[in-house]
Short mmCIF file of C-alpha atoms and ligand atoms in Angstrom, two decimals:
data_model
loop_
_atom_site.label_atom_id
_atom_site.label_comp_id
_atom_site.label_asym_id
_atom_site.label_seq_id
_atom_site.Cartn_x
_atom_site.Cartn_y
_atom_site.Cartn_z
CA MET A 1 0.01 0.00 -0.01
CA ASN A 2 1.42 3.44 -0.88
CA ILE A 3 1.10 6.46 1.31
CA HIS A 4 -1.73 7.95 -0.78
CA GLU A 5 -3.88 4.85 -0.33
CA PHE A 6 -3.04 4.84 3.40
CA LEU A 7 -3.92 8.45 4.23
CA VAL A 8 -7.63 9.17 4.72
CA PRO A 9 -9.11 11.43 2.06
CA PRO A 10 -9.05 15.20 2.91
CA ALA A 11 -12.85 15.29 3.19
CA VAL A 12 -12.73 12.65 5.90
CA PHE A 13 -9.59 14.05 7.55
CA CYS A 14 -11.32 17.40 7.92
CA GLN A 15 -14.36 16.02 9.72
CA ARG A 16 -12.24 15.75 12.85
CA THR A 17 -13.10 18.19 15.64
CA GLY A 18 -11.66 19.00 19.04
CA PRO A 19 -12.10 21.34 21.98
CA GLN A 20 -11.49 25.03 21.20
CA ASP A 21 -11.04 24.31 17.49
CA ARG A 22 -12.55 27.64 16.61
CA ILE A 23 -9.09 29.05 17.31
CA VAL A 24 -6.82 26.06 17.98
CA MET A 25 -6.41 24.14 14.73
CA SER A 26 -4.34 21.29 16.22
CA SER A 27 -2.24 20.12 19.14
CA ARG A 28 1.01 18.24 19.03
CA VAL A 29 3.50 16.69 21.46
CA ARG A 30 6.88 15.53 20.21
CA LEU A 31 9.53 13.55 22.05
CA ALA A 32 13.18 13.28 21.04
CA ARG A 33 14.86 9.98 21.86
CA ASN A 34 18.23 8.48 20.97
CA LEU A 35 20.05 5.19 21.31
CA ARG A 36 22.92 4.95 23.78
CA LYS A 37 26.49 5.48 22.49
CA LEU A 38 25.50 5.44 18.81
CA PRO A 39 26.23 8.47 16.65
CA PHE A 40 23.38 10.99 16.23
CA PRO A 41 21.99 11.08 12.65
CA ALA A 42 23.84 14.20 11.49
CA TRP A 43 27.20 12.80 12.68
CA ALA A 44 26.59 9.17 11.66
CA LYS A 45 28.02 7.88 8.41
CA LYS A 46 25.53 6.45 5.94
CA PRO A 47 26.18 2.74 6.87
CA ASP A 48 25.64 3.68 10.55
CA ARG A 49 22.40 5.44 9.71
CA LEU A 50 21.20 2.44 7.71
CA ARG A 51 22.02 0.14 10.62
CA LEU A 52 20.22 2.43 13.08
CA LEU A 53 17.15 2.51 10.82
CA GLU A 54 17.27 -1.28 10.58
CA ALA A 55 17.25 -1.53 14.36
CA ILE A 56 14.70 1.18 15.10
CA GLN A 57 12.09 0.75 12.36
CA PRO A 58 11.03 -2.85 13.26
CA ALA A 59 10.84 -1.88 16.95
CA VAL A 60 8.46 0.98 16.13
CA GLU A 61 6.45 -1.17 13.72
CA SER A 62 5.98 -3.84 16.42
CA LEU A 63 4.26 -1.43 18.85
CA PRO A 64 0.60 -2.28 19.47
CA GLN A 65 -0.16 1.44 19.34
CA MET A 66 1.13 1.52 15.75
CA ASP A 67 -0.96 -1.37 14.49
CA PRO A 68 -1.86 -1.09 11.64
CA HIS A 69 0.63 1.33 10.25
CA PHE A 70 2.30 2.77 7.19
CA SER A 71 6.09 2.45 7.29
CA ALA A 72 8.71 3.53 4.78
CA ALA A 73 12.30 4.48 4.29
CA MET A 74 12.61 8.09 3.21
CA ASP A 75 14.34 7.08 -0.04
CA ASP A 76 11.32 5.01 -0.98
CA LEU A 77 9.10 8.08 -0.93
CA THR A 78 8.99 10.57 -3.87
CA ALA A 79 9.41 14.29 -3.36
CA PHE A 80 5.68 14.55 -4.01
CA ASP A 81 4.81 11.96 -1.31
CA LYS A 82 6.95 13.83 1.18
CA GLN A 83 5.36 17.15 0.34
CA ILE A 84 1.88 15.62 1.02
CA LEU A 85 3.13 14.50 4.42
CA VAL A 86 4.51 17.98 5.16
CA GLU A 87 1.18 19.58 4.19
CA ARG A 88 -0.56 17.17 6.60
CA HIS A 89 1.97 18.16 9.26
CA LEU A 90 3.02 14.54 9.68
CA ILE A 91 6.72 15.17 9.00
CA SER A 92 8.93 18.22 9.28
CA ARG A 93 10.38 19.92 6.20
CA GLU A 94 13.80 18.86 7.50
CA HIS A 95 12.72 15.24 7.47
CA ALA A 96 11.25 15.59 3.99
CA ALA A 97 14.77 16.46 2.82
CA LYS A 98 16.21 13.12 4.14
CA GLY A 99 16.95 10.11 1.98
CA ALA A 100 18.56 6.74 2.62
CA GLY A 101 19.00 5.89 6.30
CA SER A 102 15.95 7.80 7.49
CA GLY A 103 12.39 6.52 7.91
CA PHE A 104 8.81 7.21 8.87
CA VAL A 105 6.08 5.20 10.61
CA LEU A 106 2.46 6.37 10.88
CA ASN A 107 -0.54 4.80 12.64
CA ARG A 108 -3.96 4.23 11.02
CA GLU A 109 -5.66 7.13 12.82
CA GLU A 110 -2.86 9.51 11.80
CA THR A 111 -2.52 10.48 15.48
CA LEU A 112 0.93 8.97 16.10
CA CYS A 113 3.91 9.14 13.85
CA VAL A 114 7.59 8.50 14.27
CA MET A 115 10.38 10.10 12.28
CA ILE A 116 13.52 7.94 12.33
CA ASN A 117 16.90 9.64 11.96
CA GLU A 118 15.68 13.19 11.65
CA GLU A 119 17.86 15.30 14.00
CA ASP A 120 17.62 12.63 16.65
CA HIS A 121 17.33 8.86 16.20
CA LEU A 122 13.66 9.12 17.07
CA ARG A 123 11.23 11.97 16.86
CA ILE A 124 7.94 10.63 18.12
CA GLN A 125 4.85 12.77 17.52
CA SER A 126 1.32 12.70 18.88
CA LEU A 127 -1.30 14.83 17.09
CA ARG A 128 -4.88 15.80 17.86
CA PRO A 129 -7.39 18.32 16.46
CA GLY A 130 -8.22 21.31 18.67
CA LEU A 131 -6.63 21.91 22.07
CA GLN A 132 -5.80 18.46 23.45
CA LEU A 133 -2.27 18.64 24.83
CA LYS A 134 -2.90 16.32 27.75
CA ALA A 135 -4.42 13.66 25.52
CA CYS A 136 -1.46 14.02 23.18
CA TRP A 137 0.93 13.58 26.10
CA GLN A 138 -0.88 10.51 27.49
CA ALA A 139 -0.81 8.81 24.10
CA ILE A 140 2.86 9.54 23.45
CA ASP A 141 3.90 8.69 27.01
CA GLU A 142 2.35 5.27 26.65
CA LEU A 143 3.96 4.70 23.25
CA ASP A 144 7.32 5.79 24.57
CA SER A 145 7.04 3.54 27.62
CA THR A 146 6.48 0.54 25.36
CA LEU A 147 9.28 1.52 23.03
CA GLU A 148 11.80 1.90 25.85
CA THR A 149 11.53 -1.82 26.56
CA LYS A 150 12.67 -2.55 22.97
CA LEU A 151 15.37 0.09 22.47
CA ASP A 152 18.35 1.08 24.57
CA TYR A 153 17.61 4.76 25.13
CA ALA A 154 20.36 7.23 25.90
CA PHE A 155 19.38 8.52 29.35
CA SER A 156 21.28 10.11 32.20
CA PRO A 157 19.69 10.44 35.66
CA GLU A 158 21.00 13.99 35.93
CA LEU A 159 20.45 15.27 32.35
CA GLY A 160 17.51 13.10 31.28
CA TYR A 161 17.11 11.99 27.68
CA LEU A 162 20.25 12.86 25.76
CA THR A 163 19.60 14.65 22.45
CA ALA A 164 21.68 15.73 19.49
CA CYS A 165 21.00 19.38 20.29
CA PRO A 166 21.34 20.46 23.93
CA THR A 167 18.27 22.68 23.50
CA ASN A 168 16.15 19.48 23.55
CA LEU A 169 17.94 17.88 26.49
CA GLY A 170 16.09 16.48 29.51
CA THR A 171 12.50 15.65 28.68
CA GLY A 172 13.12 15.98 24.93
CA ILE A 173 9.61 17.30 24.75
CA ARG A 174 8.20 19.88 22.37
CA VAL A 175 4.57 20.80 23.10
CA SER A 176 2.88 22.93 20.46
CA ALA A 177 -0.45 24.21 19.27
CA MET A 178 -1.39 25.70 15.93
CA LEU A 179 -3.49 28.81 16.41
CA HIS A 180 -5.56 30.84 13.95
CA LEU A 181 -5.28 34.47 15.09
CA PRO A 182 -6.80 36.80 12.47
CA GLY A 183 -8.35 39.04 15.14
CA LEU A 184 -5.04 39.79 16.79
CA VAL A 185 -3.42 40.41 13.38
CA LEU A 186 -6.21 42.75 12.20
CA ALA A 187 -6.13 44.60 15.54
CA GLU A 188 -2.35 44.88 15.21
CA GLU A 189 -1.94 43.23 18.61
CA ILE A 190 -0.06 40.20 17.37
CA THR A 191 3.45 41.60 17.95
CA ARG A 192 2.58 42.34 21.58
CA ILE A 193 1.29 38.79 21.98
CA ILE A 194 4.36 37.24 20.34
CA ASN A 195 6.68 39.31 22.53
CA ALA A 196 4.76 38.28 25.65
CA ALA A 197 4.96 34.62 24.62
CA ASN A 198 8.70 34.95 23.98
CA LYS A 199 9.19 36.49 27.41
CA LEU A 200 7.60 33.35 28.90
CA ASN A 201 10.13 31.35 26.85
CA PHE A 202 7.64 30.13 24.27
CA ALA A 203 8.58 30.15 20.60
CA VAL A 204 6.08 31.46 18.04
CA ARG A 205 6.54 30.23 14.47
CA GLY A 206 4.68 29.99 11.16
CA LEU A 207 2.56 27.25 9.68
CA TYR A 208 5.32 24.87 8.74
CA GLY A 209 7.56 25.30 11.74
CA GLU A 210 11.01 26.73 12.10
CA GLY A 211 11.78 29.79 10.00
CA THR A 212 8.46 29.84 8.14
CA GLU A 213 6.15 32.83 7.88
CA ALA A 214 2.77 33.02 9.47
CA LEU A 215 0.75 32.40 6.31
CA GLY A 216 -2.96 32.57 6.76
CA ASN A 217 -2.57 34.09 10.23
CA VAL A 218 -1.64 30.65 11.58
CA PHE A 219 0.86 30.62 14.38
CA GLN A 220 2.60 27.72 16.09
CA VAL A 221 3.30 28.23 19.79
CA SER A 222 5.71 25.84 21.49
CA ASN A 223 7.87 25.44 24.61
CA GLN A 224 11.63 26.02 24.25
CA MET A 225 12.92 24.82 27.61
CA THR A 226 13.05 21.09 28.11
CA LEU A 227 15.32 20.62 31.15
CA GLY A 228 14.49 21.40 34.80
CA GLU A 229 10.72 20.96 34.49
CA SER A 230 8.66 17.79 34.23
CA GLU A 231 6.49 17.05 31.19
CA PRO A 232 3.18 17.75 33.02
CA GLN A 233 4.64 21.05 34.33
CA ILE A 234 5.60 22.10 30.82
CA ILE A 235 2.17 21.19 29.50
CA GLU A 236 0.49 23.06 32.37
CA ARG A 237 2.57 26.17 31.70
CA ILE A 238 1.98 26.28 27.97
CA SER A 239 -1.73 25.46 28.40
CA LYS A 240 -2.09 28.56 30.57
CA ALA A 241 -0.36 30.67 27.94
CA LEU A 242 -2.46 29.20 25.17
CA ASN A 243 -5.70 29.86 27.07
CA GLN A 244 -4.61 33.45 27.52
CA ILE A 245 -3.88 33.84 23.82
CA ILE A 246 -7.30 32.29 22.97
CA GLU A 247 -8.96 34.81 25.26
CA GLU A 248 -7.01 37.68 23.70
CA GLU A 249 -8.03 36.56 20.24
CA GLU A 250 -11.69 36.37 21.24
CA ASN A 251 -11.43 39.80 22.83
CA ALA A 252 -9.76 41.27 19.74
CA ARG A 253 -12.59 39.91 17.61
CA SER A 254 -15.30 41.37 19.82
CA ILE A 255 -13.61 44.74 19.99
CA LEU A 256 -13.12 44.86 16.22
CA LEU A 257 -16.76 43.94 15.64
CA GLU A 258 -17.90 46.62 18.09
CA LYS A 259 -15.57 49.41 17.03
CA LYS A 260 -14.73 48.73 13.38
CA PRO A 261 -17.41 46.39 12.01
CA LYS A 262 -17.10 47.85 8.50
CA VAL A 263 -13.35 47.11 8.45
CA VAL A 264 -14.01 43.51 9.41
CA PHE A 265 -16.90 43.00 6.96
CA ASN A 266 -14.86 44.69 4.22
CA HIS A 267 -11.93 42.32 4.70
CA ILE A 268 -14.17 39.24 4.73
CA GLY A 269 -16.34 40.39 1.80
CA ARG A 270 -13.32 41.18 -0.35
CA ALA A 271 -11.68 37.83 0.55
CA TYR A 272 -14.83 36.06 -0.53
CA GLY A 273 -14.99 38.17 -3.70
CA VAL A 274 -11.47 37.24 -4.79
CA LEU A 275 -11.63 33.57 -3.79
CA ALA A 276 -14.99 33.03 -5.48
CA ASN A 277 -14.05 34.88 -8.70
CA ALA A 278 -10.30 34.66 -9.33
CA HIS A 279 -8.98 32.84 -12.38
CA THR A 280 -5.45 32.50 -11.11
CA ILE A 281 -4.30 32.67 -7.51
CA SER A 282 -1.10 31.68 -5.64
CA SER A 283 -1.00 29.39 -2.66
CA LYS A 284 0.16 32.20 -0.44
CA GLU A 285 -2.69 34.61 -1.41
CA THR A 286 -5.16 31.76 -1.05
CA MET A 287 -4.02 31.00 2.51
CA ASN A 288 -4.21 34.63 3.53
CA LEU A 289 -7.69 35.12 2.11
CA LEU A 290 -8.93 31.78 3.40
CA SER A 291 -7.96 32.98 6.87
CA LEU A 292 -10.46 35.84 6.51
CA LEU A 293 -13.08 33.43 5.20
CA ARG A 294 -12.59 31.29 8.31
CA LEU A 295 -13.02 34.38 10.45
CA GLY A 296 -16.30 35.00 8.58
CA ILE A 297 -17.41 31.46 9.37
CA ASP A 298 -16.55 31.93 13.06
CA LEU A 299 -18.57 35.15 13.13
CA GLY A 300 -21.58 33.41 11.55
CA MET A 301 -21.39 35.30 8.25
CA PHE A 302 -21.59 32.26 5.95
CA ALA A 303 -24.78 30.29 6.15
CA GLN A 304 -23.58 27.41 4.00
CA LEU A 305 -19.99 27.01 4.93
CA ASP A 306 -18.69 25.30 8.04
CA ARG A 307 -15.26 24.76 9.53
CA SER A 308 -14.72 21.20 8.27
CA HIS A 309 -15.55 22.39 4.74
CA TRP A 310 -13.07 25.20 5.20
CA ASP A 311 -10.36 22.81 6.50
CA GLU A 312 -10.80 20.72 3.37
CA ILE A 313 -10.43 23.72 1.03
CA PHE A 314 -7.37 24.91 2.94
CA LEU A 315 -5.70 21.49 2.61
CA LEU A 316 -6.71 20.96 -1.03
CA THR A 317 -5.30 24.28 -2.16
CA GLN A 318 -1.78 23.46 -0.82
CA PRO A 319 0.60 22.71 -3.73
CA ALA A 320 0.98 18.94 -3.32
CA HIS A 321 -2.64 18.31 -2.44
CA LEU A 322 -3.69 20.34 -5.47
CA GLN A 323 -1.31 18.44 -7.68
CA LYS A 324 -2.73 15.18 -6.36
CA GLN A 325 -6.10 15.95 -7.97
CA PHE A 326 -4.50 15.90 -11.43
CA THR A 327 -2.64 13.19 -13.21
CA GLU A 328 -0.38 15.34 -15.34
CA LYS A 329 2.55 17.18 -13.68
CA LEU A 330 1.63 20.81 -13.10
CA GLY A 331 3.90 23.86 -13.23
CA ALA A 332 3.42 26.67 -10.68
CA ASP A 333 1.44 28.83 -13.17
CA GLU A 334 -0.86 25.96 -14.08
CA ARG A 335 -1.35 25.20 -10.39
CA ASP A 336 -2.43 28.83 -9.75
CA ILE A 337 -5.04 28.53 -12.54
CA LEU A 338 -6.35 25.15 -11.33
CA ARG A 339 -6.39 26.36 -7.76
CA ALA A 340 -8.60 29.30 -8.77
CA ASP A 341 -10.87 26.96 -10.79
CA MET A 342 -11.27 24.74 -7.76
CA LEU A 343 -12.01 27.64 -5.42
CA ARG A 344 -14.64 29.10 -7.82
CA GLU A 345 -16.27 25.71 -8.03
CA ARG A 346 -16.21 25.11 -4.24
CA LEU A 347 -17.63 28.58 -3.52
CA ARG A 348 -20.16 28.55 -6.44
CA THR A 349 -23.04 27.53 -4.18
CA VAL A 350 -21.91 29.49 -1.16
CA PRO A 351 -23.93 32.73 -0.88
CA ARG A 352 -21.92 35.86 -0.22
CA PRO A 353 -21.22 36.78 3.42
CA GLN A 354 -23.88 38.62 5.44
CA PRO A 355 -23.02 40.68 8.51
CA PRO A 356 -23.98 38.73 11.66
CA LYS A 357 -27.27 39.64 13.28
CA MET B 1 42.41 26.75 51.22
CA LEU B 2 41.48 29.82 49.18
CA CYS B 3 38.12 30.59 47.58
CA ASN B 4 37.92 29.51 43.91
CA VAL B 5 36.18 32.67 42.87
CA CYS B 6 37.84 35.64 44.51
CA LYS B 7 41.04 33.71 45.28
CA GLN B 8 41.50 35.92 48.37
CA ASN B 9 39.38 34.75 51.27
CA GLU B 10 39.54 31.49 53.13
CA ALA B 11 37.10 28.95 51.63
CA LYS B 12 34.36 27.97 54.03
CA VAL B 13 31.84 26.33 51.69
CA HIS B 14 32.85 23.12 49.98
CA LEU B 15 30.78 21.62 47.23
CA THR B 16 31.18 18.48 45.19
CA GLN B 17 29.18 17.84 42.11
CA ILE B 18 29.21 14.88 39.78
CA ILE B 19 28.73 15.66 36.15
CA GLY B 20 28.60 12.63 33.91
CA ASP B 21 31.35 10.47 35.39
CA LYS B 22 33.54 13.34 36.52
CA MET B 23 33.67 14.83 39.99
CA GLN B 24 34.11 18.51 40.44
CA LYS B 25 34.96 20.26 43.67
CA VAL B 26 34.27 23.90 44.40
CA ASP B 27 35.52 25.81 47.41
CA LEU B 28 34.07 29.19 48.18
CA CYS B 29 34.34 31.83 50.81
CA GLU B 30 31.17 32.83 52.66
CA GLU B 31 30.82 36.06 50.73
CA CYS B 32 31.17 34.51 47.31
CA SER B 33 28.86 31.60 48.15
CA LYS B 34 26.19 34.03 49.28
CA GLU B 35 26.67 36.25 46.28
CA LYS B 36 26.31 33.30 43.92
CA GLY B 37 23.38 31.83 45.83
CA VAL B 38 25.15 28.53 46.43
CA GLY B 39 23.54 28.16 49.85
CA ASP B 40 20.28 27.79 48.09
CA PRO B 41 19.81 24.07 47.28
CA ALA B 42 17.74 24.95 44.19
CA SER B 43 20.73 26.62 42.59
CA TYR B 44 23.16 23.94 43.68
CA SER B 45 24.49 23.54 40.14
CA LEU B 46 25.64 27.15 40.21
CA ALA B 47 28.91 25.96 41.67
CA GLU B 48 29.70 24.27 38.42
CA LEU B 49 28.24 27.12 36.43
CA LEU B 50 30.12 30.02 37.79
CA LEU B 51 33.43 28.29 37.54
CA GLY B 52 32.72 26.37 34.34
CA GLN B 53 35.77 25.07 32.54
CA SER B 54 38.34 26.52 34.88
CA LEU B 55 37.47 23.91 37.46
CA PRO B 56 39.93 21.09 38.04
CA THR B 57 38.21 17.72 37.60
CA ASP B 58 39.55 15.02 39.83
CA GLU B 59 40.57 12.48 37.23
CA ALA B 60 41.10 14.52 34.12
CA ALA B 61 43.29 17.14 35.71
CA PRO B 62 46.65 15.33 35.69
CA GLU B 63 46.53 14.32 31.98
CA ALA B 64 45.16 17.67 30.97
CA ALA B 65 48.06 19.35 32.67
CA ALA B 66 50.57 17.05 31.07
CA ALA B 67 49.23 17.46 27.52
CA PRO B 68 47.31 20.68 27.28
CA GLU B 69 47.54 20.76 23.46
CA THR B 70 45.65 17.53 22.68
CA GLU B 71 42.06 18.19 21.80
CA THR B 72 39.44 16.17 23.66
CA LYS B 73 37.82 13.60 21.41
CA CYS B 74 34.71 11.66 22.30
CA PRO B 75 35.86 8.04 22.77
CA ALA B 76 32.54 6.73 21.48
CA CYS B 77 32.09 8.78 18.32
CA GLY B 78 35.27 10.83 17.68
CA TYR B 79 33.55 14.17 18.00
CA THR B 80 35.70 17.16 19.04
CA GLN B 81 35.00 20.44 20.78
CA ALA B 82 35.62 22.17 17.44
CA ASP B 83 32.94 20.03 15.81
CA PHE B 84 30.53 21.09 18.50
CA LYS B 85 31.40 24.79 18.10
CA LYS B 86 30.66 24.45 14.38
CA ALA B 87 27.42 22.50 14.56
CA GLY B 88 25.94 23.37 17.93
CA ARG B 89 25.03 19.73 18.27
CA PHE B 90 26.73 16.70 19.77
CA GLY B 91 27.99 13.57 18.05
CA CYS B 92 26.52 10.96 20.37
CA SER B 93 25.08 10.52 23.85
CA GLU B 94 28.58 9.93 25.34
CA CYS B 95 29.59 13.41 24.21
CA TYR B 96 27.62 14.75 27.19
CA ILE B 97 30.24 13.06 29.40
CA THR B 98 33.23 13.87 27.19
CA PHE B 99 32.38 17.56 26.99
CA ALA B 100 30.87 17.87 30.48
CA ASP B 101 33.14 20.81 31.38
CA GLY B 102 31.35 24.07 30.73
CA LEU B 103 28.20 22.27 29.70
CA GLY B 104 26.31 23.73 32.64
CA THR B 105 27.11 27.30 31.62
CA MET B 106 25.60 26.65 28.24
CA LEU B 107 22.57 24.74 29.53
CA LYS B 108 21.82 27.53 31.98
CA THR B 109 21.19 29.91 29.06
CA MET B 110 18.77 27.44 27.45
CA HIS B 111 16.77 25.83 30.21
CA LYS B 112 14.77 26.35 33.38
CA GLY B 113 17.08 24.15 35.44
CA LEU B 114 20.12 21.96 35.16
CA ARG B 115 18.64 18.75 36.48
CA HIS B 116 16.17 16.49 34.77
CA THR B 117 12.95 16.23 36.83
CA GLY B 118 10.73 14.55 34.22
CA LYS B 119 10.06 11.07 32.98
CA VAL B 120 12.54 8.26 33.84
CA PRO B 121 12.57 5.00 31.86
CA THR B 122 10.67 2.44 33.95
CA ALA B 123 13.50 -0.12 34.16
CA LEU B 124 15.82 2.56 35.47
CA GLN B 125 13.20 3.84 37.88
CA GLN B 126 12.69 0.35 39.30
CA ALA B 127 16.45 -0.17 39.67
CA ARG B 128 16.66 3.13 41.48
CA GLU B 129 13.85 2.23 43.82
CA ALA B 130 15.51 -1.14 44.56
CA VAL B 131 18.74 0.62 45.54
CA GLN B 132 16.75 2.93 47.82
CA LYS B 133 14.96 0.02 49.47
CA LEU B 134 18.27 -1.83 49.95
CA LYS B 135 19.71 1.19 51.73
CA THR B 136 16.71 1.41 54.08
CA LEU B 137 16.93 -2.29 54.88
CA GLN B 138 20.65 -2.06 55.57
CA LYS B 139 20.04 0.81 58.02
CA ARG B 140 17.40 -1.18 59.82
CA LEU B 141 19.76 -4.13 59.93
CA GLU B 142 22.53 -2.09 61.55
CA LYS B 143 20.08 -0.82 64.08
CA ALA B 144 18.75 -4.28 64.86
CA VAL B 145 22.30 -5.58 65.35
CA ALA B 146 23.19 -2.64 67.57
CA GLU B 147 20.10 -3.37 69.66
CA GLU B 148 20.98 -7.07 69.72
CA ASN B 149 17.62 -7.82 68.13
CA PHE B 150 18.93 -10.91 66.38
CA GLU B 151 15.65 -12.34 65.23
CA GLU B 152 14.80 -9.21 63.28
CA ALA B 153 18.39 -8.97 62.00
CA ALA B 154 18.17 -12.48 60.57
CA GLN B 155 14.92 -11.61 58.85
CA LEU B 156 16.42 -8.44 57.41
CA ARG B 157 19.49 -10.30 56.16
CA ASP B 158 17.21 -12.70 54.31
CA GLU B 159 15.24 -9.86 52.77
CA ILE B 160 18.41 -8.08 51.69
CA LYS B 161 19.76 -11.23 50.14
CA ARG B 162 16.55 -11.80 48.23
CA LEU B 163 16.58 -8.25 46.92
CA LYS B 164 20.22 -8.49 45.85
CA ASP B 165 19.66 -11.78 44.09
CA LYS B 166 16.74 -10.32 42.15
CA ALA B 167 18.48 -7.16 40.96
CA PRO B 168 21.28 -7.51 38.40
CA ALA B 169 24.51 -6.12 39.75
ZN1 ZN C 1 35.52 34.42 47.58
ZN1 ZN C 2 30.31 11.28 21.17
#
């Protein structure tokens, strides 16, 4: 079975809902783990990496939590396959760049996936829609506890789990949530929020992680410190910060609606106008306008459009997911035309936005 | 003995810290220890921090003094300090022992604390608990012997033996 047959179709994928998913698009917990005394992936020679993969991949595949699964070596996946996985947030862009000696294992529900020989020997991820950090932690903790009986983890009582980069040392945990914050962006409050989060030692990044821009007003908030605090403490701390940001976003939206309703309706109406009528549109412009459309949905301005519908459009307009709908290989210009065709078709039966009553 | 920090006053506070498999000793005068907050158990690792690489380590010191030019290489993976400076990442898990000197200074800028307080692999946790239990039993045994409570002592000896047999050395 190839990865395209394994992954659930976008329409099904986007039916998933979770707590606070009006603002929190998804939650993720990642653990970094390594094997004792063996060279970390970046320092390991290719034969070492292949041996490591040979040892780790079957151990991961044998986990009851990963049954059934999709499992592959990165050199068995095409650039297109990898891009699909990046757009689904199942692998990092760094991992997509890996070839022989790296691997990937994903469970049926697409809630647990393991990157083998990314920056560390293992990067285990637990994913959930909406704000579900505790559930993510419970699932990943259980998986990790089973895996530790099969692999000889590098662990020091004083320093915890030993990682390639000392910034991940200790718990090796990265807890993150993907937030949609159009209200704070429109109210020009987002810089203040990002600075406040940074002061609390949380990182704020764009849609695809490290060094990416916040396309579509989507921001990823994650912890940076991994040593000196337990996993539940870290989750508790970031949950508090996230709830504050959610509250700020809701506040920003109410204030905008109260003080500058015309500005808000204008943005949303124009976004609808372009998306429903364009004949060529880039992925970047699409994401930014779709963000406003989603805000319109949240505000009750679209009678016939719901969030799962929106999620599907958002995913299907990403370059690889768009390409997947066509057999012939598309150039960027052709993609922009076909993206616009698809958006016009999808929005054909959606009446234009009405100010909320 | 003079204080390691100011190198003027008599050292009154003596700390030992084990990092990886190396032991580091720090001797501070009262003033310096207060100033650096060493008295506070929460910032215990400060001792290692504030002195960083300049600290003599018990076992490495003699060789280091004899051959100051040779660059430290990780025995497990061949990584050097220069490699670390370039990449900002280590070569393998053993590097944390090889390059333990000065590690605390760096970690302090990155993290909330210098000691892991999170999850511990179960097998390790159980081994740790067994050691703890053994210690408690041994104390009780000493006490029983001292009090000439031979019946209890015999029981405790049996229990200790059973525990030792179960746990791999
Ligand atoms: Zn002094
Ligand atoms: Zn090493």
